[in-house]
Coordinates of C-alpha atoms and ligand atoms in Angstrom, one line a residue:
X5 CA -129.5 -117.2 85.8
X6 CA -130.4 -113.6 85.1
X7 CA -133.8 -112.1 85.3
X8 CA -136.0 -111.9 82.2
X9 CA -136.5 -108.1 82.1
X10 CA -134.8 -106.9 78.9
X11 CA -134.2 -103.3 80.0
X12 CA -132.5 -104.6 83.2
X13 CA -130.3 -107.0 81.2
X14 CA -129.3 -104.4 78.7
X15 CA -128.4 -102.1 81.7
X16 CA -126.4 -104.8 83.4
X17 CA -124.4 -105.5 80.3
X18 CA -123.6 -101.9 79.6
X19 CA -122.6 -101.1 83.2
X20 CA -120.1 -103.9 83.1
X21 CA -118.9 -102.8 79.6
X22 CA -118.4 -99.2 80.8
X23 CA -116.3 -100.4 83.7
X24 CA -118.6 -99.9 86.6
X25 CA -117.3 -102.1 89.4
X26 CA -119.3 -101.0 92.5
X27 CA -122.9 -100.5 93.4
X28 CA -124.6 -99.5 96.6
X29 CA -128.0 -101.3 96.7
X30 CA -131.0 -100.5 98.8
X31 CA -133.7 -102.9 99.8
X32 CA -137.0 -103.0 97.8
X33 CA -139.0 -105.4 95.7
X34 CA -139.3 -103.3 92.5
X35 CA -135.5 -102.9 92.2
X36 CA -134.8 -106.6 93.3
X37 CA -134.5 -107.7 89.6
X38 CA -131.7 -105.2 89.1
X39 CA -130.0 -106.1 92.4
X40 CA -130.3 -109.8 91.5
X41 CA -128.5 -109.2 88.1
X42 CA -125.7 -107.2 89.7
X43 CA -125.1 -110.0 92.2
X44 CA -125.4 -112.6 89.5
X45 CA -122.9 -111.1 87.0
X46 CA -120.0 -111.2 89.4
X47 CA -118.5 -108.1 88.0
X48 CA -120.2 -105.5 90.2
X49 CA -119.4 -105.5 93.9
X50 CA -122.6 -104.7 95.8
X51 CA -122.8 -103.0 99.2
X52 CA -126.2 -103.0 100.9
X53 CA -127.3 -99.8 102.7
X54 CA -130.9 -99.4 103.9
X55 CA -131.3 -95.7 104.4
X56 CA -131.2 -94.2 100.9
X57 CA -129.9 -90.8 102.1
X58 CA -126.9 -92.6 103.6
X59 CA -126.7 -94.9 100.5
X60 CA -126.1 -92.0 98.2
X61 CA -123.3 -90.7 100.4
X62 CA -121.8 -94.2 100.8
X63 CA -121.6 -94.3 97.0
X64 CA -119.9 -91.0 96.9
X65 CA -117.4 -92.1 99.5
X66 CA -116.6 -95.2 97.5
X67 CA -116.3 -93.2 94.3
X68 CA -113.8 -90.9 96.0
X69 CA -111.8 -93.8 97.3
X70 CA -111.6 -95.6 93.9
X71 CA -111.7 -92.4 91.7
X72 CA -114.4 -94.1 89.6
X73 CA -118.1 -93.7 89.2
X74 CA -120.3 -95.8 91.5
X75 CA -123.9 -96.9 91.0
X76 CA -126.6 -96.6 93.6
X77 CA -129.7 -98.6 93.0
X78 CA -133.0 -97.8 94.8
X79 CA -136.6 -99.0 94.6
X80 CA -139.6 -96.9 93.4
X81 CA -141.2 -94.0 95.3
X82 CA -139.7 -91.8 98.0
X83 CA -136.6 -94.0 98.1
X84 CA -135.4 -92.1 95.0
X85 CA -136.0 -88.7 96.5
X86 CA -133.8 -89.4 99.5
X87 CA -130.8 -89.5 97.2
X88 CA -131.1 -85.9 96.3
X89 CA -128.5 -84.4 98.8
X90 CA -125.8 -86.9 97.7
X91 CA -126.6 -86.5 94.0
X92 CA -126.1 -82.7 94.4
X93 CA -122.9 -83.0 96.4
X94 CA -121.4 -85.5 94.0
X95 CA -122.2 -83.3 91.0
X96 CA -120.5 -80.3 92.5
X97 CA -117.5 -82.4 93.4
X98 CA -117.3 -83.7 89.8
X99 CA -117.6 -87.3 91.1
X100 CA -121.1 -88.0 89.8
X101 CA -123.2 -90.9 91.0
X102 CA -125.0 -93.3 88.6
X103 CA -128.5 -93.3 90.2
X104 CA -130.5 -96.3 89.1
X105 CA -134.2 -96.3 90.2
X106 CA -136.7 -99.0 89.6
X107 CA -140.1 -97.7 88.7
X108 CA -143.7 -98.8 88.2
X109 CA -144.7 -99.4 84.5
X110 CA -145.2 -96.0 82.8
X111 CA -149.0 -96.5 82.4
X112 CA -149.4 -96.5 86.2
X113 CA -147.6 -93.3 87.1
X114 CA -149.8 -90.9 89.1
X115 CA -152.7 -93.3 89.3
X116 CA -153.0 -93.4 93.2
X117 CA -151.5 -96.8 93.4
X118 CA -148.6 -97.4 95.8
X119 CA -145.3 -95.6 95.0
X120 CA -146.5 -94.3 91.6
X121 CA -145.1 -90.8 92.1
X122 CA -143.5 -89.3 89.0
X123 CA -139.8 -90.3 89.1
X124 CA -138.7 -88.9 85.8
X125 CA -136.4 -85.9 86.0
X126 CA -136.6 -86.1 89.9
X127 CA -133.1 -84.4 90.3
X128 CA -133.7 -81.4 88.0
X129 CA -130.5 -79.4 87.5
X130 CA -128.4 -81.6 89.8
X131 CA -127.9 -84.3 87.1
X132 CA -126.3 -83.9 83.6
X133 CA -128.5 -86.6 82.1
X134 CA -131.8 -88.2 83.1
X135 CA -133.1 -91.1 81.0
X136 CA -136.3 -93.2 81.3
X137 CA -135.7 -96.7 79.8
X138 CA -138.5 -98.3 77.7
X139 CA -139.6 -101.9 78.5
X140 CA -138.7 -103.1 75.0
X141 CA -141.2 -105.0 72.9
X142 CA -139.4 -104.7 69.5
X143 CA -135.9 -103.9 68.1
X144 CA -136.5 -100.2 67.8
X145 CA -137.2 -100.1 71.6
X146 CA -134.2 -102.3 72.3
X147 CA -132.1 -99.9 70.3
X148 CA -133.6 -96.9 72.2
X149 CA -132.9 -98.7 75.5
X150 CA -129.3 -99.3 74.6
X151 CA -128.8 -95.8 73.4
X152 CA -130.2 -94.2 76.6
X153 CA -128.1 -96.3 78.9
X154 CA -125.0 -95.5 76.8
X155 CA -125.9 -91.8 76.9
X156 CA -126.1 -91.8 80.7
X157 CA -122.9 -93.8 81.2
X158 CA -121.0 -91.5 78.9
X159 CA -122.4 -88.4 80.6
X160 CA -121.2 -89.4 84.0
X161 CA -117.6 -89.5 82.7
X162 CA -117.9 -86.4 80.4
X163 CA -116.4 -83.0 81.3
X164 CA -118.0 -81.8 84.5
X165 CA -118.6 -85.4 85.6
X166 CA -122.0 -84.7 87.1
X167 CA -124.4 -87.3 88.5
X168 CA -126.8 -89.1 86.1
X169 CA -130.2 -90.8 86.6
X170 CA -131.4 -93.9 84.9
X171 CA -135.1 -94.7 85.6
X172 CA -136.1 -98.3 84.9
X173 CA -139.8 -99.1 84.7
X174 CA -140.4 -102.8 85.4
X175 CA -143.7 -104.6 85.0
X176 CA -144.8 -107.6 87.0
X177 CA -144.1 -110.5 87.3
X178 CA -140.8 -109.3 88.7
X179 CA -139.0 -112.4 89.8
X180 CA -138.5 -114.8 86.9
X181 CA -134.8 -115.6 86.8
X182 CA -134.5 -117.9 83.8
X183 CA -132.1 -116.1 81.4
X184 CA -128.8 -117.9 80.9
X185 CA -126.7 -115.1 79.4
X186 CA -126.7 -111.3 79.3
X187 CA -127.3 -109.8 75.9
X188 CA -124.4 -108.6 73.7
X189 CA -124.8 -104.8 73.5
X190 CA -123.3 -102.0 71.5
X191 CA -121.0 -99.9 73.7
X192 CA -120.7 -96.3 72.5
X193 CA -117.3 -94.7 73.1
X194 CA -116.5 -91.0 73.6
X195 CA -113.3 -89.1 73.3
X196 CA -113.3 -85.8 75.1
X197 CA -111.1 -83.0 73.7
X198 CA -108.1 -82.3 75.8
X199 CA -107.2 -78.7 76.7
X200 CA -106.3 -76.5 73.8
X201 CA -102.8 -76.0 75.2
X202 CA -101.6 -73.5 72.6
X203 CA -104.5 -71.1 73.1
X204 CA -104.3 -71.5 76.9
X205 CA -100.5 -70.7 76.7
X206 CA -100.9 -67.7 74.5
X207 CA -103.9 -66.0 76.1
X208 CA -103.5 -67.0 79.8
X209 CA -100.2 -68.5 80.8
X210 CA -98.0 -66.0 79.0
X211 CA -99.8 -63.1 80.7
X212 CA -99.6 -64.8 84.1
X213 CA -95.8 -64.8 83.7
X214 CA -95.7 -61.3 82.4
X215 CA -97.7 -60.0 85.4
X216 CA -96.0 -58.2 88.3
X217 CA -98.1 -59.8 90.9
X218 CA -99.3 -63.2 89.6
X219 CA -101.3 -65.6 91.8
X220 CA -102.8 -69.1 91.5
X221 CA -105.7 -69.8 93.7
X222 CA -106.5 -73.5 94.2
X223 CA -109.9 -74.5 95.4
X224 CA -111.2 -77.9 96.3
X225 CA -109.8 -80.7 94.1
X226 CA -111.7 -83.8 93.8
X227 CA -108.9 -86.2 94.4
X228 CA -105.6 -86.4 96.2
X229 CA -102.6 -86.0 93.9
X230 CA -98.9 -85.8 94.9
X231 CA -98.1 -84.8 91.3
X232 CA -100.2 -81.7 91.6
X233 CA -98.7 -81.0 95.0
X234 CA -95.2 -81.2 93.8
X235 CA -95.9 -79.1 90.7
X236 CA -97.5 -76.4 92.8
X237 CA -94.5 -76.4 95.2
X238 CA -92.2 -75.8 92.2
X239 CA -94.4 -73.1 90.8
X240 CA -94.7 -71.3 94.2
X241 CA -91.2 -69.9 93.8
X242 CA -92.3 -68.0 90.8
X243 CA -96.1 -67.4 91.3
X244 CA -97.9 -66.8 94.6
X245 CA -99.9 -69.9 95.4
X246 CA -102.9 -69.9 97.8
X247 CA -104.5 -73.2 98.6
X248 CA -106.3 -75.2 101.4
X249 CA -105.9 -78.7 102.6
X250 CA -109.0 -79.6 100.5
X251 CA -107.0 -78.9 97.4
X252 CA -103.5 -80.1 98.2
X253 CA -101.7 -81.3 101.4
X254 CA -99.1 -78.6 101.6
X255 CA -100.3 -76.3 104.4
X256 CA -100.4 -72.7 103.2
X257 CA -102.7 -71.4 106.0
X258 CA -104.4 -69.0 103.5
X259 CA -107.2 -67.9 105.8
X260 CA -104.9 -67.1 108.7
X261 CA -102.2 -65.5 106.4
X262 CA -104.8 -63.0 105.2
X263 CA -105.8 -62.3 108.8
X264 CA -102.1 -61.5 109.5
X265 CA -101.8 -58.9 106.7
X266 CA -101.7 -55.6 108.6
X267 CA -104.3 -53.0 107.7
X268 CA -101.7 -50.6 106.3
X269 CA -100.3 -53.0 103.7
X270 CA -103.1 -55.1 102.0
X271 CA -102.2 -53.7 98.5
X272 CA -98.7 -55.2 98.7
X273 CA -100.4 -58.6 98.7
X274 CA -103.1 -57.9 96.2
X275 CA -102.5 -59.8 92.9
X276 CA -102.9 -58.3 89.5
X277 CA -103.4 -61.6 87.6
X278 CA -105.1 -64.7 89.0
X279 CA -105.7 -68.2 87.8
X280 CA -108.3 -69.9 89.8
X281 CA -108.1 -73.7 89.7
X282 CA -110.5 -76.2 91.3
X283 CA -113.8 -75.8 93.1
X284 CA -115.0 -74.1 96.4
X285 CA -112.8 -72.4 99.0
X286 CA -113.5 -72.6 102.7
X287 CA -111.8 -69.4 103.6
X288 CA -114.3 -66.5 103.8
X289 CA -111.4 -64.1 104.3
X290 CA -109.7 -65.2 101.1
X291 CA -112.9 -64.8 99.1
X292 CA -113.6 -61.3 100.5
X293 CA -109.9 -60.3 100.0
X294 CA -110.0 -61.3 96.3
X295 CA -113.4 -59.7 95.7
X296 CA -111.7 -56.4 96.4
X297 CA -109.2 -56.9 93.6
X298 CA -111.4 -55.5 90.9
X299 CA -108.5 -54.5 88.7
X300 CA -107.0 -58.0 88.4
X301 CA -107.4 -60.2 85.4
X302 CA -109.0 -63.5 86.6
X303 CA -109.1 -66.7 84.6
X304 CA -110.9 -69.8 86.0
X305 CA -110.0 -73.4 85.0
X306 CA -113.5 -74.9 85.0
X307 CA -113.9 -78.6 84.6
X308 CA -117.5 -78.2 83.5
X309 CA -116.8 -75.2 81.2
X310 CA -119.3 -73.1 83.1
X311 CA -118.8 -69.6 84.5
X312 CA -118.5 -69.6 88.3
X313 CA -117.7 -65.9 89.1
X314 CA -116.6 -66.4 92.7
X315 CA -114.5 -63.3 92.9
X316 CA -117.0 -61.2 90.9
X317 CA -114.7 -60.0 88.2
X318 CA -113.9 -63.0 86.1
X319 CA -112.1 -62.3 82.8
X320 CA -112.6 -65.7 81.3
X321 CA -112.8 -69.5 81.7
X322 CA -110.7 -72.3 80.3
X323 CA -112.5 -75.7 80.1
X324 CA -109.9 -78.1 81.5
X325 CA -109.2 -80.6 84.2
X326 CA -107.0 -78.9 86.9
X327 CA -103.9 -81.1 86.4
X328 CA -103.6 -80.4 82.7
X329 CA -103.6 -76.7 83.4
X330 CA -101.1 -77.0 86.2
X331 CA -98.8 -79.0 84.1
X332 CA -98.8 -76.4 81.4
X333 CA -97.9 -73.7 83.9
X334 CA -95.2 -76.0 85.4
X335 CA -93.5 -76.4 82.0
X336 CA -93.3 -72.6 81.7
X337 CA -91.7 -72.4 85.2
X338 CA -89.2 -75.1 84.2
X339 CA -88.3 -73.3 81.0
X340 CA -87.8 -70.0 82.9
X341 CA -85.7 -71.7 85.6
X342 CA -82.9 -71.8 83.2
X343 CA -82.9 -68.0 83.1
X344 CA -83.2 -68.0 86.9
X345 CA -86.3 -65.7 87.0
X346 CA -87.6 -64.7 90.5
X347 CA -90.7 -62.9 91.5
X348 CA -90.9 -60.5 94.4
X349 CA -94.6 -60.9 94.9
X350 CA -94.3 -64.7 95.2
X351 CA -91.5 -64.2 97.7
X352 CA -93.6 -61.9 99.8
X353 CA -96.4 -64.5 100.0
X354 CA -94.0 -67.3 100.9
X355 CA -92.7 -65.1 103.7
X356 CA -96.2 -64.3 104.9
X357 CA -97.1 -68.0 105.0
X358 CA -93.9 -68.9 106.8
X359 CA -94.4 -66.3 109.5
X360 CA -98.0 -67.3 109.9
X361 CA -96.9 -70.9 110.3
X362 CA -94.5 -69.9 113.1
X363 CA -97.3 -68.1 115.0
X364 CA -99.6 -71.1 114.6
X365 CA -97.0 -73.6 115.9
X366 CA -96.3 -71.7 119.1
X367 CA -99.9 -71.3 120.2
X368 CA -101.1 -73.9 122.6
X369 CA -104.8 -74.0 122.8
X370 CA -106.4 -74.9 126.2
X371 CA -108.8 -77.9 126.3
X372 CA -111.4 -77.3 123.6
X373 CA -112.3 -78.5 120.0
X374 CA -109.2 -76.6 118.8
X375 CA -106.9 -78.5 121.2
X376 CA -108.6 -81.8 120.1
X377 CA -108.0 -81.2 116.4
X378 CA -104.4 -80.0 117.0
X379 CA -103.7 -83.1 119.1
X380 CA -105.3 -85.4 116.6
X381 CA -103.3 -84.0 113.7
X382 CA -100.1 -84.5 115.8
X383 CA -101.0 -88.1 116.6
X384 CA -101.2 -89.0 112.8
X385 CA -97.4 -88.9 112.7
X386 CA -97.2 -92.0 114.9
X387 CA -99.3 -94.2 112.7
X388 CA -97.7 -97.0 110.8
X389 CA -99.4 -97.5 107.4
X390 CA -101.7 -95.4 105.3
X391 CA -104.5 -93.2 106.4
X392 CA -107.1 -90.8 105.1
X393 CA -108.9 -88.0 107.0
X394 CA -112.4 -86.8 106.3
X395 CA -113.5 -83.6 108.0
X396 CA -117.2 -82.7 108.4
X397 CA -118.5 -79.2 107.5
X398 CA -118.8 -76.4 110.1
X399 CA -116.0 -75.8 112.7
X400 CA -114.4 -79.2 112.0
X401 CA -113.2 -78.3 108.5
X402 CA -112.2 -74.8 109.6
X403 CA -109.9 -76.4 112.2
X404 CA -108.5 -78.6 109.5
X405 CA -107.5 -75.5 107.5
X406 CA -105.4 -74.5 110.6
X407 CA -103.8 -77.8 111.6
X408 CA -104.0 -80.4 108.8
X409 CA -100.8 -80.8 106.8
X410 CA -102.2 -83.4 104.4
X411 CA -105.0 -83.7 101.9
X412 CA -108.5 -83.4 103.5
X413 CA -111.7 -84.9 102.3
X414 CA -114.8 -82.9 102.9
X415 CA -118.4 -82.5 101.5
X416 CA -117.7 -79.0 100.3
X417 CA -119.5 -79.3 97.0
X418 CA -122.8 -78.1 98.5
X419 CA -121.6 -77.8 102.1
X420 CA -124.3 -80.0 103.8
X421 CA -123.9 -81.5 107.2
X422 CA -125.9 -84.6 106.6
X423 CA -123.6 -86.8 104.5
X424 CA -120.1 -86.5 106.0
X425 CA -120.3 -89.6 108.2
X426 CA -121.7 -91.7 105.3
X427 CA -119.1 -90.6 102.9
X428 CA -116.3 -91.6 105.3
X429 CA -118.1 -94.9 106.0
X430 CA -118.5 -95.7 102.3
X431 CA -114.9 -94.7 101.7
X432 CA -113.7 -97.0 104.5
X433 CA -115.4 -99.9 102.9
X434 CA -113.6 -99.3 99.6
X435 CA -110.1 -99.1 101.1
X436 CA -107.9 -100.8 103.7
X437 CA -106.3 -97.5 104.8
X438 CA -107.4 -96.2 108.2
X439 CA -110.2 -93.7 107.5
X440 CA -110.7 -91.0 110.1
X441 CA -113.8 -88.8 110.3
X442 CA -113.6 -85.7 112.4
X443 CA -117.2 -84.4 113.0
X444 CA -119.3 -82.0 115.0
X445 CA -122.3 -83.3 117.1
X446 CA -125.2 -82.1 114.9
X447 CA -123.6 -83.5 111.8
X448 CA -122.9 -86.8 113.6
X449 CA -126.4 -87.3 115.0
X450 CA -127.9 -86.2 111.8
X451 CA -125.9 -88.8 109.8
X452 CA -125.7 -91.6 112.4
X453 CA -127.6 -94.1 110.3
X454 CA -124.3 -94.4 108.5
X455 CA -123.1 -96.6 111.3
X456 CA -126.0 -99.1 110.9
X457 CA -124.1 -101.3 108.4
X458 CA -122.8 -104.8 108.6
X459 CA -120.0 -104.1 106.1
X460 CA -118.1 -101.6 108.3
X461 CA -114.6 -102.7 109.3
X462 CA -112.1 -101.7 112.0
X463 CA -110.5 -99.1 109.7
X464 CA -113.2 -96.5 110.4
X465 CA -112.2 -94.2 113.2
X466 CA -114.4 -91.3 114.3
X467 CA -113.5 -88.3 116.5
X468 CA -116.8 -86.8 117.5
X469 CA -116.5 -83.1 118.7
X470 CA -119.5 -82.9 121.0
X471 CA -120.2 -79.4 122.3
X472 CA -123.9 -80.2 122.4
X473 CA -124.9 -77.7 119.8
X474 CA -124.1 -76.2 116.4
X475 CA -121.0 -74.4 117.7
X476 CA -120.4 -72.4 114.5
X477 CA -123.4 -70.2 115.4
X478 CA -121.4 -68.8 118.3
X479 CA -119.1 -67.1 115.9
X480 CA -121.8 -65.2 114.1
X481 CA -121.8 -61.6 115.4
X482 CA -125.0 -60.4 116.9
X483 CA -126.9 -63.8 116.7
X484 CA -126.4 -64.5 120.4
X485 CA -128.6 -61.6 121.3
X486 CA -131.7 -63.4 119.8
X487 CA -134.0 -65.2 122.3
X488 CA -134.2 -68.0 119.8
X489 CA -130.4 -68.5 119.8
X490 CA -129.9 -71.4 122.3
X491 CA -132.8 -73.7 121.6
X492 CA -133.9 -72.8 118.1
X493 CA -130.8 -71.8 116.3
X494 CA -127.9 -73.8 117.8
X495 CA -130.2 -76.7 118.5
X496 CA -128.8 -77.3 122.0
X497 CA -129.2 -80.9 123.2
X498 CA -127.9 -83.4 125.7
X499 CA -127.3 -86.4 123.5
X500 CA -124.1 -88.5 123.5
X501 CA -123.0 -91.3 121.2
X502 CA -122.8 -94.1 123.7
X503 CA -126.2 -95.7 122.8
X504 CA -125.5 -95.4 119.1
X505 CA -122.1 -97.1 119.5
X506 CA -123.5 -99.9 121.7
X507 CA -126.3 -100.5 119.2
X508 CA -124.0 -100.7 116.2
X509 CA -121.1 -102.6 117.7
X510 CA -118.7 -99.7 117.8
X511 CA -116.0 -99.3 120.4
X512 CA -116.7 -96.2 122.4
X513 CA -114.2 -94.0 124.3
X514 CA -114.6 -90.5 125.8
X515 CA -112.6 -87.5 126.7
X516 CA -113.5 -84.6 129.1
X517 CA -110.0 -83.1 129.5
X518 CA -106.6 -83.0 127.9
X519 CA -105.3 -86.1 129.6
X520 CA -108.3 -88.2 128.5
X521 CA -108.0 -86.7 125.0
X522 CA -104.4 -87.7 124.6
X523 CA -105.1 -91.2 125.9
X524 CA -108.1 -91.5 123.7
X525 CA -106.2 -90.4 120.6
X526 CA -103.6 -93.2 121.2
X527 CA -106.4 -95.7 121.1
X528 CA -108.1 -94.1 118.1
X529 CA -105.0 -93.9 116.0
X530 CA -102.9 -96.9 116.9
X531 CA -105.2 -99.7 118.1
X532 CA -105.8 -102.6 115.7
X533 CA -109.5 -103.4 115.8
X534 CA -112.2 -105.5 114.1
X535 CA -114.9 -102.9 114.6
X536 CA -114.9 -99.1 114.2
X537 CA -113.8 -96.9 117.1
X538 CA -115.3 -93.7 118.2
X539 CA -113.7 -91.1 120.5
X540 CA -116.3 -88.6 121.8
X541 CA -114.6 -85.4 122.9
X542 CA -116.9 -83.3 125.2
X543 CA -116.3 -79.5 125.2
X544 CA -118.2 -76.3 126.0
X545 CA -119.2 -74.1 123.1
X546 CA -118.4 -70.8 125.0
X547 CA -114.9 -72.1 125.7
X548 CA -114.4 -73.4 122.1
X549 CA -115.3 -69.9 120.9
X550 CA -113.0 -68.2 123.5
X551 CA -110.0 -70.3 122.5
X552 CA -110.5 -69.5 118.8
X553 CA -110.7 -65.8 119.5
X554 CA -107.6 -65.9 121.7
X555 CA -105.8 -67.7 118.8
X556 CA -106.8 -65.2 116.2
X557 CA -105.9 -62.2 118.4
X558 CA -102.4 -63.8 119.0
X559 CA -101.6 -64.5 115.4
X560 CA -102.6 -61.0 114.4
X561 CA -100.0 -59.5 116.7
Ligands
LIG612 C1 -128.2 -80.5 105.7 C2 -127.9 -79.2 106.4 N1 -128.7 -78.7 107.3 C3 -128.4 -77.5 107.9 C4 -127.2 -76.9 107.6 C5 -126.9 -75.5 108.3 N2 -125.8 -75.7 109.3 C6 -124.5 -75.3 109.0 S1 -123.4 -75.6 110.2 C7 -124.6 -76.2 111.2 C8 -124.3 -76.7 112.6 C9 -123.4 -77.9 112.6 O1 -123.2 -78.3 113.9 P1 -122.1 -79.3 114.4 O2 -122.1 -80.4 113.4 O3 -122.3 -79.7 115.8 O4 -120.7 -78.6 114.2 P2 -120.2 -77.3 114.9 O5 -120.9 -76.1 114.4 O6 -120.3 -77.4 116.4 O7 -118.8 -77.2 114.5 C10 -125.9 -76.2 110.5 C11 -127.1 -76.8 111.2 C12 -126.4 -77.5 106.7 N3 -125.2 -76.9 106.3 N4 -126.7 -78.6 106.1

């Protein structure tokens, strides 16, 4: 039997009709009628997460694993506000969450009764649609309720794919479960215009191919795609491609390649026409290099159709999903192939990337975070079966850009450190692949509630890079001279993960040197287990910094 709240029943019917298959649900009484319905309908798989901040990121992890929107359902009050970081990250990743919040009846909002804070519009500009459902008393209100839910569920799949918020006021009594069938509801459909290929070809692609020094920059892409990877590989013979492991798996070492360009020759590598596809870039060197190319024509492929002027001289935007644009460019390359066209600029970049790759491969870092990431990436080759790797922000993802030769998942939408562990945990629940999370200590201890979950399985594997502080701050010139540096900026601490692991039933192993690291990695990557495994790698921040500097000095030679 379903509950007798009409707005909740309309919502349940429409979620199913719009193909929503997963929900992360958080405990509470006001949202219990919604959770009851999800469980009752049998079409929506529910995953319980108590801490709402983790819950939002769990939902994002599941959404990334399944490439489909996931709902997250919370009770009234501050529960909702705790979802904000995940809502923002998901919006900037074009993997919007469907936030469903239970609320007190509208008449009671702001009346100094428990949890009566104003929930409407709580996420401001971080959602593309925010609706407040009526508690219907007549057909007009039923029609309104249906329309609002449809609007929100269409918006989460529309261009830009931002998060949406559905606020559901529910009056007492809350727990009367006496409705046999969900209502039949109208499902509004939407067709989104595909890219106007002809205009794109005429205005942008033709000029890309006519340019002397054409380049395609690929920022973060919100899902893994071998088709995109293969297409870019073919295109790279004709157009210079710069990308990072957060966009495609092929390692192009963009950040390091730019470091290797000698001071006398940067103009040889400067493009005169750029197409920028995808979202954010990790490499600061790349962004600052391209910001100097003020004469180049720059077109961005923007999924949300908005101007994001990353290189500060954007010519125009094309509203499209990345793959559609890449396919159009690929078809041009394939047509040209027949006439065997080559491009000197593309060749120059391929050579630069190749020589950088050589330099990276011969450098052997001594024991440090860098050595740990290099060894981890090597150990992936020995795994039978499928795996996915999530890197947390800060130094971890920067190391990934050096050593990862595969697609990398990362919370790069808004670059927070709080959700990486929860995203990986949520992802691991929605897949049977091994899911690795490589994470720094502040990010780990910040997000450790992610491990407090009974649904976690043995496929979650964590390599915790513990240098007892925010190591990234060591790389910021001048900051170390501040008296506040150690305690107040880097947040130096003495915590380790042993207690967290014991408490949450996670197998715990440690490494303090290269030998223990290599042994630990064998366990982390090849052991079959019923529970998650965590390898804690202890290093010193001064040594981590020294090794990175030694590496950069070597590759610049
Ligand atoms: C939610 C949030 N709070 C603060 C920051 C600022 N911040 C960026 S990196 C960083 C330190 C991260 O330390 P750790 O996870 O140990 O990684 P490491 O720097 O050692 O690689 C902080 C606090 C942030 N990005 N997100």
